[in-house]
mmCIF file of C-alpha atoms and ligand atoms in Angstrom:
data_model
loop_
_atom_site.group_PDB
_atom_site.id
_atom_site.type_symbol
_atom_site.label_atom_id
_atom_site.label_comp_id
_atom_site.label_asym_id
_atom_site.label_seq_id
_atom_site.Cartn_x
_atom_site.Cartn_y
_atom_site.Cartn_z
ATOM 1 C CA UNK E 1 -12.959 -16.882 -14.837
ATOM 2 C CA UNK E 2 -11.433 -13.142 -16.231
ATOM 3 C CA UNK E 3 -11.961 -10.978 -13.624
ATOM 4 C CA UNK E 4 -11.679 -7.138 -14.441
ATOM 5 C CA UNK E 5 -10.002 -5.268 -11.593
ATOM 6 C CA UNK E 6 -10.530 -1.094 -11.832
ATOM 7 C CA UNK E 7 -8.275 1.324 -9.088
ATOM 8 C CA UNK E 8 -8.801 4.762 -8.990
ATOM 9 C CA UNK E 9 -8.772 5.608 -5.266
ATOM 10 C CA UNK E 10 -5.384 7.650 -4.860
ATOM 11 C CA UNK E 11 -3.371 8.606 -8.185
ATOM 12 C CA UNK E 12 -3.198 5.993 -10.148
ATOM 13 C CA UNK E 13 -5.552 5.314 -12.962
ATOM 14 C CA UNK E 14 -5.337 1.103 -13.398
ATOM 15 C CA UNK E 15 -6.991 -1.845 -15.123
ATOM 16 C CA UNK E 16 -6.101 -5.534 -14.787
ATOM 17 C CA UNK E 17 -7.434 -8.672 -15.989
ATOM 18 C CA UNK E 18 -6.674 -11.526 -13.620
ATOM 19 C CA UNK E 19 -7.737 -15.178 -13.838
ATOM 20 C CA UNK E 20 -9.110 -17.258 -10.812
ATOM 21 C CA UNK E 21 -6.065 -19.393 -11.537
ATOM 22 C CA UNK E 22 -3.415 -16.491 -10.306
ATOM 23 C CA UNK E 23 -2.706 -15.060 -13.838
ATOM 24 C CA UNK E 24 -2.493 -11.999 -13.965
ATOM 25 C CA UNK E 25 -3.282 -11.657 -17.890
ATOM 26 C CA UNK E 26 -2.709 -7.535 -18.046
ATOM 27 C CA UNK E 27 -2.420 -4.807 -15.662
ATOM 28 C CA UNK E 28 -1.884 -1.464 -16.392
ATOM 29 C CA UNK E 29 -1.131 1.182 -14.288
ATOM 30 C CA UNK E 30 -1.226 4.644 -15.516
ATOM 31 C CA UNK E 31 0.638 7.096 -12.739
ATOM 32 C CA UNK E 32 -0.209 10.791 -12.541
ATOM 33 C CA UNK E 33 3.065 12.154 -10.829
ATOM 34 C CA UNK E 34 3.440 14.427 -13.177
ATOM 35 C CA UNK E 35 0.448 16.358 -12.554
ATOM 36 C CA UNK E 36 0.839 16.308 -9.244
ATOM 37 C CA UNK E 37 4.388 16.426 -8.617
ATOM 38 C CA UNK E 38 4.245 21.191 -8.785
ATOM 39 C CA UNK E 39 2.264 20.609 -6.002
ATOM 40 C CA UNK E 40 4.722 18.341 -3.914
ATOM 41 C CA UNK E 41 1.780 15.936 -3.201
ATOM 42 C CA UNK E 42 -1.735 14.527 -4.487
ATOM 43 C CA UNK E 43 -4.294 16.994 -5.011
ATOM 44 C CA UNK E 44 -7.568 15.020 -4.659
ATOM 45 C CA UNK E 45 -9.469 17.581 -7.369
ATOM 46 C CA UNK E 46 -6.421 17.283 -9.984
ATOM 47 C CA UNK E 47 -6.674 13.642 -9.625
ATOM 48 C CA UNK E 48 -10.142 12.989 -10.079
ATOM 49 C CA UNK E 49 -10.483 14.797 -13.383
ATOM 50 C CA UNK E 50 -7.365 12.972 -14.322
ATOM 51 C CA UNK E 51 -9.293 9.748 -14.129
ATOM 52 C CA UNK E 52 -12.014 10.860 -16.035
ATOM 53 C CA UNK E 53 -9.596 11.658 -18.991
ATOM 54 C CA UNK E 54 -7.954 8.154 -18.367
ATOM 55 C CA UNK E 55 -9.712 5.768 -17.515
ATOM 56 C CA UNK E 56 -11.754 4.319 -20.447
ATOM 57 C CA UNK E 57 -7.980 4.124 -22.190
ATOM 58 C CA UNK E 58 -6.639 2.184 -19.705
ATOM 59 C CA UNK E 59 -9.476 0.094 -19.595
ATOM 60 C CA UNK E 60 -9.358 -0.615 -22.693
ATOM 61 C CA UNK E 61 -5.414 -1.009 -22.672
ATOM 62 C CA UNK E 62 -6.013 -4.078 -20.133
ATOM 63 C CA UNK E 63 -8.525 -5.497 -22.703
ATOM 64 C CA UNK E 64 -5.921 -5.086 -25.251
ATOM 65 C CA UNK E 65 -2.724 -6.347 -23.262
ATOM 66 C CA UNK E 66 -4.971 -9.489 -22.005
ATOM 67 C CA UNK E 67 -5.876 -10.143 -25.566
ATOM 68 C CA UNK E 68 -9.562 -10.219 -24.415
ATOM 69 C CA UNK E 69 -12.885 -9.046 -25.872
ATOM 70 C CA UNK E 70 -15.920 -7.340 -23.536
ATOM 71 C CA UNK E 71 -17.418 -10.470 -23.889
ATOM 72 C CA UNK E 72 -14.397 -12.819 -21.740
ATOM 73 C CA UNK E 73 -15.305 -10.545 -18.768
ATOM 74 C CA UNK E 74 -17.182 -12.435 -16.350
ATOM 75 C CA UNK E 75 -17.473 -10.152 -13.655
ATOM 76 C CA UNK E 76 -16.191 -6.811 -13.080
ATOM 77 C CA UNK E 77 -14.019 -5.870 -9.415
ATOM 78 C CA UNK E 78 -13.530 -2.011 -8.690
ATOM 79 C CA UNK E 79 -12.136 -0.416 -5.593
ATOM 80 C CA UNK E 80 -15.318 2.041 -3.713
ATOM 81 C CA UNK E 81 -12.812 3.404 -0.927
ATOM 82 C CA UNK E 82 -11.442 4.331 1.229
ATOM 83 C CA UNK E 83 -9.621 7.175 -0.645
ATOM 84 C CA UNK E 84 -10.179 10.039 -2.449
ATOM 85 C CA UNK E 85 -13.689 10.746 -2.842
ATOM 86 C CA UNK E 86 -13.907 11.978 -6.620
ATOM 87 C CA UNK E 87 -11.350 9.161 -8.184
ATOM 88 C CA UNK E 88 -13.495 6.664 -6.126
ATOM 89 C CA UNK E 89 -16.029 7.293 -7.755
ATOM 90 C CA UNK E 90 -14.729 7.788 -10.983
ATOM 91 C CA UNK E 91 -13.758 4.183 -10.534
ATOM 92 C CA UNK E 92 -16.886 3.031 -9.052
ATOM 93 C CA UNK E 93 -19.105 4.281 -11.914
ATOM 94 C CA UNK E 94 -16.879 2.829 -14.413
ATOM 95 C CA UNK E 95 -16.765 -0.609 -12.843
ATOM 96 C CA UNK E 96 -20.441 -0.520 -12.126
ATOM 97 C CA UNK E 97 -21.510 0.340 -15.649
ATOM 98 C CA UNK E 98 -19.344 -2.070 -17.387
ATOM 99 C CA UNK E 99 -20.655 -4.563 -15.179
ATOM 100 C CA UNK E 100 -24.617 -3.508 -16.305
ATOM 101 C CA UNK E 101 -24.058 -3.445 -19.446
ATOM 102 C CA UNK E 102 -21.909 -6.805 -19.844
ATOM 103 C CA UNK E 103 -24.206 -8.180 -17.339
ATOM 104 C CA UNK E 104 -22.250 -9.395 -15.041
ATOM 105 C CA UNK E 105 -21.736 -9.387 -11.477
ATOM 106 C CA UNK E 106 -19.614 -6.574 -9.866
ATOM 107 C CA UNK E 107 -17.343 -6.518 -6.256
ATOM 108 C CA UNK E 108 -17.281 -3.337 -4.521
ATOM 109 C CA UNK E 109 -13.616 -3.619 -3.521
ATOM 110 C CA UNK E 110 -11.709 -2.459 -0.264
ATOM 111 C CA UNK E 111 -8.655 -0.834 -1.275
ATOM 112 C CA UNK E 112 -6.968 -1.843 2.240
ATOM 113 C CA UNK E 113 -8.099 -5.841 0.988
ATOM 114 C CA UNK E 114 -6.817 -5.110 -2.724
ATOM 115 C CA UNK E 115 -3.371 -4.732 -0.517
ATOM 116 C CA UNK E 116 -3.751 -7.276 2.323
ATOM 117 C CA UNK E 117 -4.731 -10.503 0.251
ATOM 118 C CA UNK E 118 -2.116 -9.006 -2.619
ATOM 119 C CA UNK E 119 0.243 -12.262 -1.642
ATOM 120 C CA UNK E 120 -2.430 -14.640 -2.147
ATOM 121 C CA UNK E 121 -2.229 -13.868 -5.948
ATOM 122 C CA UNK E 122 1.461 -13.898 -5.818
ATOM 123 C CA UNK E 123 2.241 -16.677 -3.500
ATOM 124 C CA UNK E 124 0.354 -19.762 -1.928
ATOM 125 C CA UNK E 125 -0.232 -18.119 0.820
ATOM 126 C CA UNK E 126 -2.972 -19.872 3.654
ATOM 127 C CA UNK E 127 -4.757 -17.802 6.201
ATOM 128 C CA UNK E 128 -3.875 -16.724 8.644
ATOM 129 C CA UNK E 129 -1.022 -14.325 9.061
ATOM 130 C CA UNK E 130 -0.021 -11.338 10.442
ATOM 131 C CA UNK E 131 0.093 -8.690 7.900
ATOM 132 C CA UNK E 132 1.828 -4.756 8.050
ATOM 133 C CA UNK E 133 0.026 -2.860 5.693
ATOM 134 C CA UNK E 134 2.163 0.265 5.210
ATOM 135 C CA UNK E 135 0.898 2.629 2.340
ATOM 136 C CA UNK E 136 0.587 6.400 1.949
ATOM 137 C CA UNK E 137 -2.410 6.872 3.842
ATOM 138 C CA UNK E 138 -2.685 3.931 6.297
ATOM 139 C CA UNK E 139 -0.323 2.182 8.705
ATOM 140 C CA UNK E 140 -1.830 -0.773 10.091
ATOM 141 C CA UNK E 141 -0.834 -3.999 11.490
ATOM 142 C CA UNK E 142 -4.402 -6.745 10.984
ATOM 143 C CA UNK E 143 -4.544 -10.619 11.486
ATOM 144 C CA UNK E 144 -5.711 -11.647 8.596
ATOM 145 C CA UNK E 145 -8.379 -14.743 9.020
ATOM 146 C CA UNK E 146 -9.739 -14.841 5.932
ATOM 147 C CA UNK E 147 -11.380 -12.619 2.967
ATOM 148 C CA UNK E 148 -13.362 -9.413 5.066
ATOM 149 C CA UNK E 149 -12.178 -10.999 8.374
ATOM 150 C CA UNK E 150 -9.738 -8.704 9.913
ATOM 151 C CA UNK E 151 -8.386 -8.330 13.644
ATOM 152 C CA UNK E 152 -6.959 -4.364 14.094
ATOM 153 C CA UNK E 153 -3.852 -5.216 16.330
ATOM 154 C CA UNK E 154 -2.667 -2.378 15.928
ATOM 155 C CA UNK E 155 -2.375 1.637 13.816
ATOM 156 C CA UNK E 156 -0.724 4.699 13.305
ATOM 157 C CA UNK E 157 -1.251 6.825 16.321
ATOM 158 C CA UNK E 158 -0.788 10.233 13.659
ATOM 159 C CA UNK E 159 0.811 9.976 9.856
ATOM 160 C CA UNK E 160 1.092 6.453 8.033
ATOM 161 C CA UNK E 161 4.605 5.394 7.270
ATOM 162 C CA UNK E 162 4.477 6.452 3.288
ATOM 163 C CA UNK E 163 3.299 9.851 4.805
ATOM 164 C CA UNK E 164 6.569 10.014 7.139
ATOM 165 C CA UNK E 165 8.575 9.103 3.781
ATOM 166 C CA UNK E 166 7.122 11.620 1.704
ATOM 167 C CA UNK E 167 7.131 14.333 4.451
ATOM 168 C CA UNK E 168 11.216 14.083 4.665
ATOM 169 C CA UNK E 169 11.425 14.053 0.792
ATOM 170 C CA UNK E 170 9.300 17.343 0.360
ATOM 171 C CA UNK E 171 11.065 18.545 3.241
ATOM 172 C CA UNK E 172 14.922 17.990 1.623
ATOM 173 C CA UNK E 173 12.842 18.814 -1.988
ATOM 174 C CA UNK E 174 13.188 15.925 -3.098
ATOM 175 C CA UNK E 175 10.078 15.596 -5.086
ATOM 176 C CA UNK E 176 6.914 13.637 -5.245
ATOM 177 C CA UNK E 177 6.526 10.500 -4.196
ATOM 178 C CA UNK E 178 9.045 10.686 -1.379
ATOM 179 C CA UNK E 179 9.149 7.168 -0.611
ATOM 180 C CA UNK E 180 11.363 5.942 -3.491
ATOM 181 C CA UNK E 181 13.347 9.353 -3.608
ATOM 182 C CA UNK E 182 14.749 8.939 -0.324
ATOM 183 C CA UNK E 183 15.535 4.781 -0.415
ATOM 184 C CA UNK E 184 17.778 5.918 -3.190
ATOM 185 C CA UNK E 185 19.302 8.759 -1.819
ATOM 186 C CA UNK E 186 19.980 7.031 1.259
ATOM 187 C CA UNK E 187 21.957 3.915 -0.567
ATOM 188 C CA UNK E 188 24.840 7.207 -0.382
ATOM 189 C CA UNK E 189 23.907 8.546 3.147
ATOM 190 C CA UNK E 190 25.624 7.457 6.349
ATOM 191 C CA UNK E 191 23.110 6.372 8.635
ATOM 192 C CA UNK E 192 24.077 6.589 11.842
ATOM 193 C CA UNK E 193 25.146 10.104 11.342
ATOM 194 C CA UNK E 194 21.605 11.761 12.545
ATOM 195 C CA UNK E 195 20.477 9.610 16.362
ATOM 196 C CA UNK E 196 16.695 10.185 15.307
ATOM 197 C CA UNK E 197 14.012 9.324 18.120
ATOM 198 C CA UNK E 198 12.855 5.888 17.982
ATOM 199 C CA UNK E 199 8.823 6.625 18.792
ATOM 200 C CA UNK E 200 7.038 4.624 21.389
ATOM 201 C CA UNK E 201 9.904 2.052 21.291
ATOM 202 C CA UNK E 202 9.554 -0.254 23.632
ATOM 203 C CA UNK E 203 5.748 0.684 24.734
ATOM 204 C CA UNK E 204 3.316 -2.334 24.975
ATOM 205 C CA UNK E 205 0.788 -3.044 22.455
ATOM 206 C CA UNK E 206 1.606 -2.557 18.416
ATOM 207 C CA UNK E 207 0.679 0.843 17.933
ATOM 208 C CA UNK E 208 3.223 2.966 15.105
ATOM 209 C CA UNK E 209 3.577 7.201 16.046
ATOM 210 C CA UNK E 210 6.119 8.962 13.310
ATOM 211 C CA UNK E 211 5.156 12.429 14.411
ATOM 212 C CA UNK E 212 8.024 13.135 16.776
ATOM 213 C CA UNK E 213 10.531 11.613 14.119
ATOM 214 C CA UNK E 214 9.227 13.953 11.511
ATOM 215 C CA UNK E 215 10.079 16.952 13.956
ATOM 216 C CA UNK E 216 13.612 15.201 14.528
ATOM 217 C CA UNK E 217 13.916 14.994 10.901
ATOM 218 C CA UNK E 218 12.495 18.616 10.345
ATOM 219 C CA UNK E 219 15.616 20.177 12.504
ATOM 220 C CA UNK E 220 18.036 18.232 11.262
ATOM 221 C CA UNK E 221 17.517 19.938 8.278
ATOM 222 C CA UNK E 222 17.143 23.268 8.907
ATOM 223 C CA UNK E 223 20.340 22.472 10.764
ATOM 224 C CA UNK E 224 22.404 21.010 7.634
ATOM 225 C CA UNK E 225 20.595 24.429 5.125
ATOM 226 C CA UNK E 226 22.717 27.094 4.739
ATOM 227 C CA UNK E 227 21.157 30.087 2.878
ATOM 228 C CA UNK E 228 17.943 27.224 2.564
ATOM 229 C CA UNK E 229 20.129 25.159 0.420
ATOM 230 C CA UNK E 230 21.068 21.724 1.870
ATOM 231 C CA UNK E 231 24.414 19.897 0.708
ATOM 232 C CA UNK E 232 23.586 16.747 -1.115
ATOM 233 C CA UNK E 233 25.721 14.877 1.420
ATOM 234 C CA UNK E 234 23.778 16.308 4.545
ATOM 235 C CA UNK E 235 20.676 15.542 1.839
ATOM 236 C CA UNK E 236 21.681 11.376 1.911
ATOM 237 C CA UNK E 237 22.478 11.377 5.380
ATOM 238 C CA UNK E 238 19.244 13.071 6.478
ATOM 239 C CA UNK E 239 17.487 9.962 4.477
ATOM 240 C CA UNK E 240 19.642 7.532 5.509
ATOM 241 C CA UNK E 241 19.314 8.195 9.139
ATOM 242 C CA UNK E 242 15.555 8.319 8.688
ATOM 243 C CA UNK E 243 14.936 5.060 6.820
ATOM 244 C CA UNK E 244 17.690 3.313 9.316
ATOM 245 C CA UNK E 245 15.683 4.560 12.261
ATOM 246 C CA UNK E 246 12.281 3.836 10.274
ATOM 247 C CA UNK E 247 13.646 0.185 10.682
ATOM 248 C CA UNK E 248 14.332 0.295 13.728
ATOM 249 C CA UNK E 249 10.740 1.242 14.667
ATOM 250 C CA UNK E 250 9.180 -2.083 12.086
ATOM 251 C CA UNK E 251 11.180 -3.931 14.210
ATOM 252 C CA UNK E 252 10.948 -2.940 17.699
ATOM 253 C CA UNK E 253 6.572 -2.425 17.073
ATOM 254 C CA UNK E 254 6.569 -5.887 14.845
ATOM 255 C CA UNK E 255 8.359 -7.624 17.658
ATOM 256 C CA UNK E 256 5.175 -6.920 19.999
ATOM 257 C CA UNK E 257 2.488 -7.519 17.397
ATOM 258 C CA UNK E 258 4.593 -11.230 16.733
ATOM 259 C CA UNK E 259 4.229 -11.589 20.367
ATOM 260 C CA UNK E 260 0.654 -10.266 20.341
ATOM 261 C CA UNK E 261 -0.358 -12.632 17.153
ATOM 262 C CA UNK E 262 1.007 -15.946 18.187
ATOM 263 C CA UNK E 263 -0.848 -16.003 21.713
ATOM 264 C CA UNK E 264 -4.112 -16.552 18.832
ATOM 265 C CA UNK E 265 -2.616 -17.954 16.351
ATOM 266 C CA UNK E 266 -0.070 -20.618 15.482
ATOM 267 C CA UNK E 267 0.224 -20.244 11.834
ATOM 268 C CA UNK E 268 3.370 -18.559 11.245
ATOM 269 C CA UNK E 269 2.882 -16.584 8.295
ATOM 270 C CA UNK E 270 4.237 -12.348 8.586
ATOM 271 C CA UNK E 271 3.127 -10.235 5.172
ATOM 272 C CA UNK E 272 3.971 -7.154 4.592
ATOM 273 C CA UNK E 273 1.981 -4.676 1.835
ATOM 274 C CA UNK E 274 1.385 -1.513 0.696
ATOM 275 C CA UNK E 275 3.282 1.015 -1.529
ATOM 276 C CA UNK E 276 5.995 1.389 1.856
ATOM 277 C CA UNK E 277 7.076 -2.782 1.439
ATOM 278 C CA UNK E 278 8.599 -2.072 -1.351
ATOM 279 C CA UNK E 279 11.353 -0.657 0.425
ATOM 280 C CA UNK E 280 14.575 -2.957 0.472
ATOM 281 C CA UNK E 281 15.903 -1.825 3.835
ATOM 282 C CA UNK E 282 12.241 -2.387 5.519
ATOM 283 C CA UNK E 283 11.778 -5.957 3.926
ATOM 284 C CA UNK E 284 15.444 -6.801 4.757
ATOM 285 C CA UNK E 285 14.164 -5.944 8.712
ATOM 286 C CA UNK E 286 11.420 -7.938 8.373
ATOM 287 C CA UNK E 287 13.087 -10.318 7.107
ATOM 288 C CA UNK E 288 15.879 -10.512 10.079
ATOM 289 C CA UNK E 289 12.858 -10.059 12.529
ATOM 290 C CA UNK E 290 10.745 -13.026 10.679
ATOM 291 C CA UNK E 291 13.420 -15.498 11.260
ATOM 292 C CA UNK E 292 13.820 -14.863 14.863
ATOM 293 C CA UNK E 293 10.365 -15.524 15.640
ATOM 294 C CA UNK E 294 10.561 -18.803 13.360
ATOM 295 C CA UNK E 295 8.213 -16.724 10.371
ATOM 296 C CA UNK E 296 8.365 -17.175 7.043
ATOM 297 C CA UNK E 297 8.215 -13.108 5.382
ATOM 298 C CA UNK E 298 6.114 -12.639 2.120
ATOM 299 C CA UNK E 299 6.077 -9.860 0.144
ATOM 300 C CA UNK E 300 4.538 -9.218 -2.858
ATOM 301 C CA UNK E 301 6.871 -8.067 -5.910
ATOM 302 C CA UNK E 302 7.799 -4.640 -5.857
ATOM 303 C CA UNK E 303 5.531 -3.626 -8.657
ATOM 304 C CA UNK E 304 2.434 -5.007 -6.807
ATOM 305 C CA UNK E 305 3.363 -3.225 -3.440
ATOM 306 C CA UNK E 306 1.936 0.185 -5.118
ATOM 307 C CA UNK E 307 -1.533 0.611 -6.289
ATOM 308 C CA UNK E 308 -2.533 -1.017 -9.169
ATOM 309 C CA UNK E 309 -5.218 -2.726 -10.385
ATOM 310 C CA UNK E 310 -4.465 -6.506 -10.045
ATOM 311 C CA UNK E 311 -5.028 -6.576 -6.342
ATOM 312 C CA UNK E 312 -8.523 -5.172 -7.148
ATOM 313 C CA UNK E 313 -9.388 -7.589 -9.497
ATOM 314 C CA UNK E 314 -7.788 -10.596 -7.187
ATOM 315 C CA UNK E 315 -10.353 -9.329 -4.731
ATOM 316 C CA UNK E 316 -12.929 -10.038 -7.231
ATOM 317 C CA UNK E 317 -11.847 -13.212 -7.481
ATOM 318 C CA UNK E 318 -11.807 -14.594 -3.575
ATOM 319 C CA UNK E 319 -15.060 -12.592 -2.938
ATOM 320 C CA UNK E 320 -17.126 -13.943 -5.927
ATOM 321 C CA UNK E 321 -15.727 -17.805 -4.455
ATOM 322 C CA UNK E 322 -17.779 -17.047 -1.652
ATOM 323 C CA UNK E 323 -20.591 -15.832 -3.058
ATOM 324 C CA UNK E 324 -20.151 -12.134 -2.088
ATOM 325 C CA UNK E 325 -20.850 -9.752 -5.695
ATOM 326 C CA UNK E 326 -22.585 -6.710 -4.666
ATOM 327 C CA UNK E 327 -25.618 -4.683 -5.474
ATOM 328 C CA UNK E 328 -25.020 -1.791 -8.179
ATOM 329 C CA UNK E 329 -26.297 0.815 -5.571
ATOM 330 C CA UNK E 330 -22.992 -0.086 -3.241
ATOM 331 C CA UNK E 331 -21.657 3.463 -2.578
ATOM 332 C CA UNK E 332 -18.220 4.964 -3.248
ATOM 333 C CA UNK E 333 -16.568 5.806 0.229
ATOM 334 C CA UNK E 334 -13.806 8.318 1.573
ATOM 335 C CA UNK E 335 -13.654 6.082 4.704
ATOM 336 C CA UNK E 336 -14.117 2.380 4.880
ATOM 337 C CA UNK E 337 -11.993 0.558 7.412
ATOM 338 C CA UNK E 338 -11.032 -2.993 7.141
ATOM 339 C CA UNK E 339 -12.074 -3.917 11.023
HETATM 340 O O1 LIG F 1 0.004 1.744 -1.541
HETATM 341 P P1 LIG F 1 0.366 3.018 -2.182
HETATM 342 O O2 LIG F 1 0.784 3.001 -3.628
HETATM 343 O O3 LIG F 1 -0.792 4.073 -2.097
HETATM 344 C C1 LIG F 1 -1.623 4.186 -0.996
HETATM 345 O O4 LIG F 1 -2.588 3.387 -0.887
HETATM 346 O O5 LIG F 1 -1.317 5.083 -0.179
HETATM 347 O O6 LIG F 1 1.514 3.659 -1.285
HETATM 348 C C2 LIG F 1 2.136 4.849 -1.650
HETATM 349 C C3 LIG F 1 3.138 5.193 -0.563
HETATM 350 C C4 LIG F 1 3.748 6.577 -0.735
HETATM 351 O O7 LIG F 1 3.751 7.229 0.513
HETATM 352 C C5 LIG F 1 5.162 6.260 -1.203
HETATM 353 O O8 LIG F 1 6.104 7.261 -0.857
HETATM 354 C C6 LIG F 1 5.431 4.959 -0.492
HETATM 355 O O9 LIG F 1 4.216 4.258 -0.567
HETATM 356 N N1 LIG F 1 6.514 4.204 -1.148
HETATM 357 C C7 LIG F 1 7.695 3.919 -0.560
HETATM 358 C C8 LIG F 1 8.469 3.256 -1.546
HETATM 359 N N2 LIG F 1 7.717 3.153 -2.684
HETATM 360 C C9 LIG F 1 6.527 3.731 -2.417
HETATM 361 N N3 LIG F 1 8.156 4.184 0.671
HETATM 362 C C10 LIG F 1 9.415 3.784 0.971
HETATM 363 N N4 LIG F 1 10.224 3.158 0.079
HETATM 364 C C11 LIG F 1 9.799 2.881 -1.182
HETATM 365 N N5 LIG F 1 10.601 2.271 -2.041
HETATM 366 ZN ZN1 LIG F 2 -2.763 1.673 -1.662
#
């Protein structure tokens, strides 16, 4: 089975062609940071038209790259939400036509599952386990159970953690997206310069709040600007302060949701996904805090962490196993959470 995957729910315009045997025959991933990147962050009407412009190429680019024709497709996967409402459905209306036309059957994807069953295509991976999904717009921690059966242990009381990355990089202008900006700014910043606030360390349950961190981070630099123009070694300290306490907030909110997890379950699984687990620092935390509950970490490659299309179409594949294509009139959505 070739399994077309379409994403088009944030900024990137992608196509993939996966097989039901975990190859991943093409995916393309076409990024739009440039249009966005005057604006120091996505701007949902910019994006959507981008799409349009894009996405039959890339399409077609997956065809290409897989070495497929139309008719190898046997089913067509594309992402309906949650996320921006106008690329969704620029996605959505691609995926569903190809799918009428080629008649074949089509999955209306969850972006959220594209990144939470990500490992599955990557690694051998058995439900369950407890998965961090840390992007740009969500910051969740689900059990996992199997394909659509998710257990909300916990969520971002106010901005994901991508958001609190991309916040400090606008903040120290450091462009657009933050979260790669300030990992490698910080590889030259002294970390324990800046004692940032920890939030709700040490509270019960498995909750994440960045929101008093950003304000931390906020006055730290408008301490370090003189005349608005902050050093480039105030600049790497700022981020390395920030990502070290970032880690030390994974760690102390993981430890609970570990706790919280293995009073249900005994498989002992942790997976972490989403554009933010492709930070080194974060997975090297997890990593540390995996082994001291006796977990094995998984991760998936760093150039599956980010949106692209892949996940999407490896969605296709474990829903259509079980039977679940969907009818042509499913409907693009801004929200759609996973439980
Ligand atoms: O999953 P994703 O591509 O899009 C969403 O679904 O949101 O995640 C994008 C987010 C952005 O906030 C970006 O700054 C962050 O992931 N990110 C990172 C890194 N690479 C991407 N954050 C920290 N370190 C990174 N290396
Ligand atoms: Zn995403």
């Amino acid at each position: 089975m070739n399994i077309l995957g379409i994403e088009s729910s944030c900024d990137e315009t992608a196509a993939a062609l996966v097989t039901e045997e975990r190859i991943i025959l093409s995916n393309v991933t076409l990024s739009q940071d440039a249009e966005h990147t005057p604006y120091g962050g996505v701007v949902p009407e910019i994006a959507a038209r981008a799409h349009i412009e894009h996405m039959d190429e890339v399409v077609r680019r997956a065809l290409v790259e897989a070495g497929l024709s139309w008719s190898d497709i046997d089913a067509v996967a594309a992402t309906t939400g949650p996320g921006l409402i106008g690329g969704v459905i620029v996605g959505a209306m691609t995926g569903k036509a190809l799918a009428s036309v080629l008649g074949k059957p089509f999955i209306a994807v969850n972006h959220l599952e594209g990144h939470a069953l990500t490992v599955r295509l990557t690694h051998k991976v058995d439900f369950p386990y407890l998965l961090l999904l840390a992007s740009g717009g969500h910051c969740q921690v689900l059990a996992v159970e199997g394909v659509g059966k998710y257990q909300l242990l916990g969520a971002t009381l106010d901005d994901a953690m991508g958001e609190a990355f991309d916040k400090t990089a606008k903040l120290l202008g450091l462009g657009f997206p933050g979260g790669p900006k300030v990992e490698a700014l910080a590889v030259r910043g002294n970390s324990l310069r800046f004692a940032f606030p920890e939030p709700l360390k040490g509270r019960e349950g498995c909750d994440f709040s960045f929101s008093g961190l950003k304000t931390a981070v906020r006055l730290a630099a408008l301490e370090s600007s003189k005349d608005g123009v902050i050093a480039a070694q105030d600049a790497a300290d700022i981020c390395a302060s920030f990502q070290h306490t970032v880690g030390l907030v994974v760690k102390d909110r993981m430890r609970h949701a570990l706790q919280v997890y293995s009073k249900q379950f005994s498989a002992k699984t942790l997976v972490v996904a989403g554009g933010v687990a492709a930070n080194r620092h974060l997975r090297d935390c997890l990593w540390e805090l995996a082994g001291e509950y006796g977990f094995s970490l998984v991760a998936p490659p760093l150039p599956l962490c980010t949106d692209n299309a892949a996940m999407i179409a490896w969605v296709g594949v474990e829903r259509l196993r079980l039977g679940l294509a969907d009818s042509l009139d499913a409907e693009p959505r801004a929200r759609w959470p996973l439980a």
